[in-house]
């Protein structure tokens, strides 16, 4: 005779695995490295400085 299985544990384990897979996909899809974030911030700051430099005084 086989040992009984707790179906709640199986279901929860399956759900955890699905959530982890979804989280891994989101990291690949939306995640950025620290270097990418800092490079984007530098580009944004440079664009703002350029724009502010071309403003005319009232």
CSV table of C-alpha atoms in Angstrom, one decimal:
chain,number,residue,atom,x,y,z
A,1,UNK,CA,0.0,0.0,0.0
A,2,UNK,CA,1.3,3.4,-0.9
A,3,UNK,CA,1.7,6.3,1.6
A,4,UNK,CA,-1.0,8.9,1.7
A,5,UNK,CA,-0.3,12.3,0.1
A,6,UNK,CA,-1.4,15.6,1.6
A,7,UNK,CA,-3.1,17.3,-1.3
A,8,UNK,CA,-2.9,20.7,0.3
A,9,UNK,CA,0.9,20.5,0.4
A,10,UNK,CA,1.0,19.4,-3.2
A,11,UNK,CA,-1.3,22.3,-4.3
A,12,UNK,CA,0.7,24.9,-2.3
A,13,UNK,CA,4.0,23.6,-3.7
A,14,UNK,CA,2.7,23.8,-7.2
A,15,UNK,CA,1.4,27.3,-6.7
A,16,UNK,CA,4.8,28.4,-5.2
A,17,UNK,CA,6.6,27.0,-8.2
A,18,UNK,CA,4.3,28.8,-10.6
A,19,UNK,CA,4.7,32.1,-8.7
A,20,UNK,CA,8.5,31.7,-8.8
A,21,UNK,CA,8.5,31.1,-12.6
A,22,UNK,CA,6.3,34.2,-13.1
A,23,UNK,CA,8.6,36.3,-10.9
A,24,UNK,CA,11.7,35.1,-12.9
A,25,UNK,CA,10.0,36.0,-16.2
A,26,UNK,CA,9.2,39.5,-14.8
A,27,UNK,CA,12.8,40.0,-13.7
A,28,UNK,CA,14.0,39.2,-17.2
A,29,UNK,CA,11.3,41.3,-18.8
A,30,UNK,CA,11.4,44.4,-16.5
A,31,UNK,CA,14.5,44.2,-14.4
A,32,UNK,CA,17.4,46.5,-15.0
A,33,UNK,CA,20.9,46.4,-13.6
A,34,UNK,CA,22.3,49.1,-11.4
A,35,UNK,CA,24.6,50.3,-14.2
A,36,UNK,CA,21.6,50.6,-16.6
A,37,UNK,CA,19.7,52.7,-14.0
A,38,UNK,CA,22.6,55.0,-13.4
A,39,UNK,CA,23.3,55.5,-17.1
A,40,UNK,CA,19.7,56.4,-17.7
A,41,UNK,CA,19.8,58.9,-14.8
A,42,UNK,CA,23.0,60.5,-16.2
A,43,UNK,CA,21.4,60.8,-19.7
A,44,UNK,CA,18.2,62.4,-18.1
A,45,UNK,CA,20.3,64.8,-16.0
A,46,UNK,CA,22.4,65.8,-19.1
A,47,UNK,CA,19.2,66.4,-21.1
A,48,UNK,CA,17.8,68.6,-18.4
A,49,UNK,CA,21.0,70.6,-18.1
A,50,UNK,CA,21.1,71.1,-21.9
A,51,UNK,CA,17.5,72.2,-21.9
A,52,UNK,CA,18.0,74.6,-18.9
A,53,UNK,CA,21.1,76.0,-20.7
A,54,UNK,CA,19.0,77.0,-23.7
A,55,UNK,CA,16.3,78.8,-21.7
A,56,UNK,CA,15.9,82.5,-22.3
A,57,UNK,CA,15.7,84.8,-19.4
A,58,UNK,CA,12.4,86.8,-19.1
